[in-house]
CSV table of C-alpha atoms in Angstrom, one decimal:
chain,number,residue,atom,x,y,z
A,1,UNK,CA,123.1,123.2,89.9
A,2,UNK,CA,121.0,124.9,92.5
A,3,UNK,CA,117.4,123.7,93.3
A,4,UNK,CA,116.6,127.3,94.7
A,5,UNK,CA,116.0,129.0,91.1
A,6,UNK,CA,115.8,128.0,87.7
A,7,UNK,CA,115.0,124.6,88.1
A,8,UNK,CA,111.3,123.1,89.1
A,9,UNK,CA,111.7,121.6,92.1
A,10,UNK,CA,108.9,119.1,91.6
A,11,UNK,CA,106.6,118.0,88.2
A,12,UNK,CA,104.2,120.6,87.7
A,13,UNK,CA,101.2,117.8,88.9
A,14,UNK,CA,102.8,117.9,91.8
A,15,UNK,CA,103.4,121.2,92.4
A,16,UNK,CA,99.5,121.4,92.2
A,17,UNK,CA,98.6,119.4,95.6
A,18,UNK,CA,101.5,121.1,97.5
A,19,UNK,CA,99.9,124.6,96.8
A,20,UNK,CA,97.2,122.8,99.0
A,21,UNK,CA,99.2,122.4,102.2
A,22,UNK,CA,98.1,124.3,105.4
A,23,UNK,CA,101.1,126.7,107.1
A,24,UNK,CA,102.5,124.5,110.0
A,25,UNK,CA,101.0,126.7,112.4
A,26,UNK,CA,97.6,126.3,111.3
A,27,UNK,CA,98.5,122.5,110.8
A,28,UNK,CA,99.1,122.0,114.3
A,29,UNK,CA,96.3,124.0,115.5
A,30,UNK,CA,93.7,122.1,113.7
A,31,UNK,CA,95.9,118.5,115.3
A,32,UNK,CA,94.9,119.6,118.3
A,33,UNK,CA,91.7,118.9,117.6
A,34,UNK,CA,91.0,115.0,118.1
A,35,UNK,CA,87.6,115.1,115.6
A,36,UNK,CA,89.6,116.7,112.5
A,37,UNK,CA,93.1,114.9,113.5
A,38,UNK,CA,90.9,111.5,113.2
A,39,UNK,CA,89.3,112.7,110.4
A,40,UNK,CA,92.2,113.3,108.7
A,41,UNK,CA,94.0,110.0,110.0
A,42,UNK,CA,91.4,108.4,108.3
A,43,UNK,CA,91.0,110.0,105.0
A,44,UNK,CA,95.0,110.0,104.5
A,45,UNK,CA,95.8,109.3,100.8
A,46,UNK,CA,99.6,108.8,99.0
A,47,UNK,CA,100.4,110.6,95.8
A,48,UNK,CA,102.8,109.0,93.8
A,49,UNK,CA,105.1,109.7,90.3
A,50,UNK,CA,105.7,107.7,88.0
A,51,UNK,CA,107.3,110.2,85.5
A,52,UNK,CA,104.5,111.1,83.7
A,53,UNK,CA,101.7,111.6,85.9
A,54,UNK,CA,100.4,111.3,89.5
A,55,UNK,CA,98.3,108.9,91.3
A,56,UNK,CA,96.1,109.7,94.1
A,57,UNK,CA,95.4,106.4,96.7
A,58,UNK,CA,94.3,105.4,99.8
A,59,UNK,CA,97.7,105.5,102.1
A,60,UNK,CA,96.9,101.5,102.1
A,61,UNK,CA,97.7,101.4,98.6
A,62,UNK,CA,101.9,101.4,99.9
A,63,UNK,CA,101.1,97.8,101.0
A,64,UNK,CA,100.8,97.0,97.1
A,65,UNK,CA,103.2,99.6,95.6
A,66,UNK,CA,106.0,98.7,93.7
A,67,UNK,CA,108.9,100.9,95.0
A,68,UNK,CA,110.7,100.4,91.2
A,69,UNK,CA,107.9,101.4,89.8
A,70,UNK,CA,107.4,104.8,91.3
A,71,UNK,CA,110.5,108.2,91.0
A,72,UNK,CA,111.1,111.1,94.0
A,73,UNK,CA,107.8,113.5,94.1
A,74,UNK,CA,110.9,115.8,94.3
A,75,UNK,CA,113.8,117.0,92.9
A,76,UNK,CA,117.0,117.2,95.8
A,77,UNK,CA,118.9,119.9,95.4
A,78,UNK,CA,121.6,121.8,97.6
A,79,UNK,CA,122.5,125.7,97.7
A,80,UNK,CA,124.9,127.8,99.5
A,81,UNK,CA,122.8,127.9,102.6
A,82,UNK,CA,120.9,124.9,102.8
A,83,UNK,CA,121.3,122.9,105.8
A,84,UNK,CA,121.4,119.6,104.0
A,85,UNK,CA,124.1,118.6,101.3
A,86,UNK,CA,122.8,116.3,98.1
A,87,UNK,CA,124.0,113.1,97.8
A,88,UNK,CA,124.2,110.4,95.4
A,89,UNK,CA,124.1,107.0,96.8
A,90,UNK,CA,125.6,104.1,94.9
A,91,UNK,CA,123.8,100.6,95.6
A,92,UNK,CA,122.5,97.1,94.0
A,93,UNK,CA,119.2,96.1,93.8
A,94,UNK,CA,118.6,92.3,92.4
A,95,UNK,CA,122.5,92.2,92.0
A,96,UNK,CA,122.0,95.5,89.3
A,97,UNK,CA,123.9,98.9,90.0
A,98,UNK,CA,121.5,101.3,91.0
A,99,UNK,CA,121.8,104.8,92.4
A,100,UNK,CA,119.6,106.4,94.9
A,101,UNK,CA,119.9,110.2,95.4
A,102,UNK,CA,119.9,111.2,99.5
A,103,UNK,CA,119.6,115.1,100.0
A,104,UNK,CA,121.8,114.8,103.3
A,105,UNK,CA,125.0,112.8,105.1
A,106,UNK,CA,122.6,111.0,107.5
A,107,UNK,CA,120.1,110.1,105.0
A,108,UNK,CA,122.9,108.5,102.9
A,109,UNK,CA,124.4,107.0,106.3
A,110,UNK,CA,120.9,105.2,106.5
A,111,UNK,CA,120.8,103.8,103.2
A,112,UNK,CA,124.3,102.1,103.9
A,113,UNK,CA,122.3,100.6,106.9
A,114,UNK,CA,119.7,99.3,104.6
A,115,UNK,CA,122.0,97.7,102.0
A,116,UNK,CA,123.0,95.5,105.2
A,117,UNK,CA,120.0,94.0,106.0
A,118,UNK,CA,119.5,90.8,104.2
A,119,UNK,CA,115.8,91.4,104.5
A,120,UNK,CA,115.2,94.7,102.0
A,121,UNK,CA,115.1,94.3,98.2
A,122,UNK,CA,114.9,98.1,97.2
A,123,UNK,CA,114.1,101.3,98.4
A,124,UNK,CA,113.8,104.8,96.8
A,125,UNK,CA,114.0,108.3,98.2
A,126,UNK,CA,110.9,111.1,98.1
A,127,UNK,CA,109.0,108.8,96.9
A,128,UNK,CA,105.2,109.7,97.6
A,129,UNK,CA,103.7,112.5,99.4
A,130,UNK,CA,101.0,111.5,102.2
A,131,UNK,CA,98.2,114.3,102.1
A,132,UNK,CA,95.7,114.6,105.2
A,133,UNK,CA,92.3,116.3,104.7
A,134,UNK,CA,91.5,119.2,106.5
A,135,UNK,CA,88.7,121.6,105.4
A,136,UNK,CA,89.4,122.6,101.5
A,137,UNK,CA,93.1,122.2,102.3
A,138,UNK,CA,95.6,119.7,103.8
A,139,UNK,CA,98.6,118.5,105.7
A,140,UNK,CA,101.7,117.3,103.5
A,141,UNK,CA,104.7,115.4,104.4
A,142,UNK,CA,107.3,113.7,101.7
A,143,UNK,CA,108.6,110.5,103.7
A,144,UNK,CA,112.4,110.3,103.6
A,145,UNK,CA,112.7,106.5,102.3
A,146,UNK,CA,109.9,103.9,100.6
A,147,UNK,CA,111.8,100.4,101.6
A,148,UNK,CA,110.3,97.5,100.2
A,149,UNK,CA,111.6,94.6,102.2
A,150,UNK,CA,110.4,90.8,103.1
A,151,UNK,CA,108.1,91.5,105.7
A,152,UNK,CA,106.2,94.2,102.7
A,153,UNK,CA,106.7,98.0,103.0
A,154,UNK,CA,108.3,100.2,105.5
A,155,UNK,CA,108.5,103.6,105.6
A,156,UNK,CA,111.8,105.6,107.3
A,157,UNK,CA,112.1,109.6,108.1
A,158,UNK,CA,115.4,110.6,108.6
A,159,UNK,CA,116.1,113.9,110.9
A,160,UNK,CA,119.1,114.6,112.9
A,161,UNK,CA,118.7,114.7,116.6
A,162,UNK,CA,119.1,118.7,116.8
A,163,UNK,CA,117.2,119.3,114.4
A,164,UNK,CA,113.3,118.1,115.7
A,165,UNK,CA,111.3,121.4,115.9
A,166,UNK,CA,107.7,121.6,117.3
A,167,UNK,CA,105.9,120.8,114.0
A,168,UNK,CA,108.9,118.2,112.4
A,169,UNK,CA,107.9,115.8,116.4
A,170,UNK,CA,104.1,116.1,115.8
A,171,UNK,CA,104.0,114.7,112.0
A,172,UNK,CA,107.2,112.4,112.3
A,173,UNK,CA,106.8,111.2,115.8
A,174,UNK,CA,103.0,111.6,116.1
A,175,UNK,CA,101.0,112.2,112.7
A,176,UNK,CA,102.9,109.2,110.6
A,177,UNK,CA,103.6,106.5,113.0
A,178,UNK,CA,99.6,106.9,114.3
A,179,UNK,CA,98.4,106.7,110.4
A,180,UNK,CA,100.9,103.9,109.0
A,181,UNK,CA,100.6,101.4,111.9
A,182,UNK,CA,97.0,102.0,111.3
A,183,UNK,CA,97.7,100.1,107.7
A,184,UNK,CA,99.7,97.8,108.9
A,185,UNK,CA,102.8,99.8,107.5
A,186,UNK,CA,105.8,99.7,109.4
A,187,UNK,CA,107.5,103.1,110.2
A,188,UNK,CA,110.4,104.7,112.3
A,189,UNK,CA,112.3,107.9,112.8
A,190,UNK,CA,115.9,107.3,112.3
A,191,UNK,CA,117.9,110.1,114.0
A,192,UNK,CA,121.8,110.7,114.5
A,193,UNK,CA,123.5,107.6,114.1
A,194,UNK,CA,126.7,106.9,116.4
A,195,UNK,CA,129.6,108.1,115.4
A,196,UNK,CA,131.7,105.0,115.7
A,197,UNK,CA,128.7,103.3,113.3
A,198,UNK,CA,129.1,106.1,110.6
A,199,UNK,CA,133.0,105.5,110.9
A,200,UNK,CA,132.0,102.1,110.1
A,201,UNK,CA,129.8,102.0,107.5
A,202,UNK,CA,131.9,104.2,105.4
A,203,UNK,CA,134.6,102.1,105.8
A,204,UNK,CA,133.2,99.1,104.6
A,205,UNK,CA,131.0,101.1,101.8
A,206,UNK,CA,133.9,101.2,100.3
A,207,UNK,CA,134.4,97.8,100.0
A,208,UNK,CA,130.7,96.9,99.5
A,209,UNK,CA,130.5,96.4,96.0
A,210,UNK,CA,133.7,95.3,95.4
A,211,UNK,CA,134.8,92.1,93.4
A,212,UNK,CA,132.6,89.2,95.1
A,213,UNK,CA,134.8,87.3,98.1
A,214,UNK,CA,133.0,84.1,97.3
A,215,UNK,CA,134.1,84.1,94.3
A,216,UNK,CA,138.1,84.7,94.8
A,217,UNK,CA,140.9,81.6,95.0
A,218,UNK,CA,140.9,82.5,98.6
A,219,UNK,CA,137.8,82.3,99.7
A,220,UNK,CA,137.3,79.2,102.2
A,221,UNK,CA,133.9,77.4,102.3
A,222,UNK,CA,132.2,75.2,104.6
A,223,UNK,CA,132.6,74.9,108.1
A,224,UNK,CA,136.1,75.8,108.3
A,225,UNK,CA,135.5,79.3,107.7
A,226,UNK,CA,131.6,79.4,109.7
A,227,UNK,CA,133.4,78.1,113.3
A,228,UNK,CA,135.1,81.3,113.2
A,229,UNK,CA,134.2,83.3,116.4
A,230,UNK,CA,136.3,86.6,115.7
A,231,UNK,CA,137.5,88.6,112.9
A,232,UNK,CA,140.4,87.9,113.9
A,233,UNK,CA,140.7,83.7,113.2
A,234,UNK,CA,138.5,85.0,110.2
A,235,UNK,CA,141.8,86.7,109.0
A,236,UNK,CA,143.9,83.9,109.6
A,237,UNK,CA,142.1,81.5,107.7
A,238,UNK,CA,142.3,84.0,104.5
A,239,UNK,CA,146.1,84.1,104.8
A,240,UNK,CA,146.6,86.0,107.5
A,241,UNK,CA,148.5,89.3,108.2
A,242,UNK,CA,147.5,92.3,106.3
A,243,UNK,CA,146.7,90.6,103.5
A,244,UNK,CA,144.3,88.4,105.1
A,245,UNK,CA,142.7,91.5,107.1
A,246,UNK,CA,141.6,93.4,104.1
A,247,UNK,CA,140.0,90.4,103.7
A,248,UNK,CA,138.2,89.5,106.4
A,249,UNK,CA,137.0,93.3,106.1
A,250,UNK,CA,135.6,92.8,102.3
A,251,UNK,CA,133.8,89.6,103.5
A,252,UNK,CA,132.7,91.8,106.5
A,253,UNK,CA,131.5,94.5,103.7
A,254,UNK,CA,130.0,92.1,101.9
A,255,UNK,CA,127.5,91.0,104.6
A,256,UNK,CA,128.6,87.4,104.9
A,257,UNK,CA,129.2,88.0,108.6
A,258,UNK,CA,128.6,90.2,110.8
A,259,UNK,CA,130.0,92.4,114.4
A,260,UNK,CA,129.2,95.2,116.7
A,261,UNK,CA,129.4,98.0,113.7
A,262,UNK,CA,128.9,100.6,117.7
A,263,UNK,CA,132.5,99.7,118.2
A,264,UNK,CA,135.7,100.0,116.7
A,265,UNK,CA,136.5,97.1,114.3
A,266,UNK,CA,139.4,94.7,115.6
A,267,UNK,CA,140.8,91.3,115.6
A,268,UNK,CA,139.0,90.5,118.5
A,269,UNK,CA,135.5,91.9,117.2
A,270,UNK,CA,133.2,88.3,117.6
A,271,UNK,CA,131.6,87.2,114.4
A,272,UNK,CA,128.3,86.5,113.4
A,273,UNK,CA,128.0,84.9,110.0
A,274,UNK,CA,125.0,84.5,108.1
């Protein structure tokens, strides 16, 4: 269904503050000004959803926020001439199915990066809106991805290489970096991820969530299996040949090891396990 009529984009409270924002021009003539750009650094605040109604913190509030807890500020939604297509992201948080909606290929690519690290727990999409003061009226953004992960909260903006205007490199690059590391949040701009990596990651996406390998007959525990140096000898040891391959690839998938996902995948790829 299309997000460009007929269906409300965002909850009506919502809907409220963004009538607030500043046109990016004037946004980025009142940034140049280093009194109101600290001002408004400073008097950042994070709206958040929780389905019902809004809540309206300081931006250091994300340190304490509970990513399961809150729901997109937004609805995603695609159209004939959008430049972004609406995906839906299939995942496990805490060992539960969970799906996580991306509103474009390379935000979906990213999440696939997440579900590798060992280190993040969940993460949710359009999560929160940061507002910055200026005047009667403000500066908006919707960050791409809330992660909660070990280390606490981290905060990702995902926007393809060719497609960083004036105004999208002053609040991603500038802006949100300046006021997050401020708070002690971590933040970063993921951009257009290799193309051998993408060709990766959707291979072994599709092996992900698979049947568990440590749980199969064929499985091989212990050090015989942790000496291994390359996919390769990880093959052999789980019966080798092509049988022993797809293997290797769903313990691969399943982040039990890992290799150089910036080139191709082989038998001589070295191995890292975990």
């Amino acid at each position: 269904m299309s997000a460009r009529r007929g269906v409300r984009r965002s909850p009506k409270q919502i809907t409220a503050h963004l009538r607030r924002a500043l046109p990016r021009r004037d946004a980025l003539d009142a940034l140049r000004d280093p009194q109101i750009r600290a001002k408004a650094v400073a008097g950042c605040s994070v709206i958040l959803w929780d389905g019902a109604d809004t809540r309206i913190a300081p931006v250091a509030t994300l340190t304490r926020t509970n990513v399961e807890s809150v729901m997109p500020v937004r609805r995603l939604g695609s159209h004939m001439h959008s430049r972004s297509n609406l995906m839906i992201h299939t995942t496990r948080f805490a060992g539960l199915p969970a799906v996580v909606w991306a509103e474009s290929k390379p935000e979906q690519l990213w999440m696939m990066e997440l579900d590798r690290r060992a280190d993040v727990h969940r993460y949710q999409s359009q999560a929160c809106v940061l507002s910055w003061p200026v005047g009667e009226r403000c500066i908006l953004q919707i960050p791409d991805l809330l992660v909660s992960c070990e280390a606490g909260v981290e905060i990702i903006s995902v926007r393809a290489d060719d497609n960083m205007g004036e105004y999208a490199r002053v609040i991603l690059t500038e802006l949100l970096p300046e006021t997050l590391r401020a708070q002690g949040i971590d933040y970063r701009v993921c951009g257009t991820m290799p193309h051998q990596r993408t060709v990766n990651l959707r291979l072994l996406g599709a092996l992900r969530w698979k049947a568990p390998a440590m749980k199969e007959p064929w499985w091989v525990a212990g050090n015989d299996i942790r000496s291994t140096k390359s996919l390769g000898a990880v093959s052999d040891v789980f019966g080798g040949g092509p049988v022993g391959r797809g293997r290797a690839l769903r313990a691969l998938a399943q982040c039990h090891l890992d290799i150089d996902l910036d080139r191709p995948i082989t038998q001589a790829s070295e191995v890292v396990w975990r």
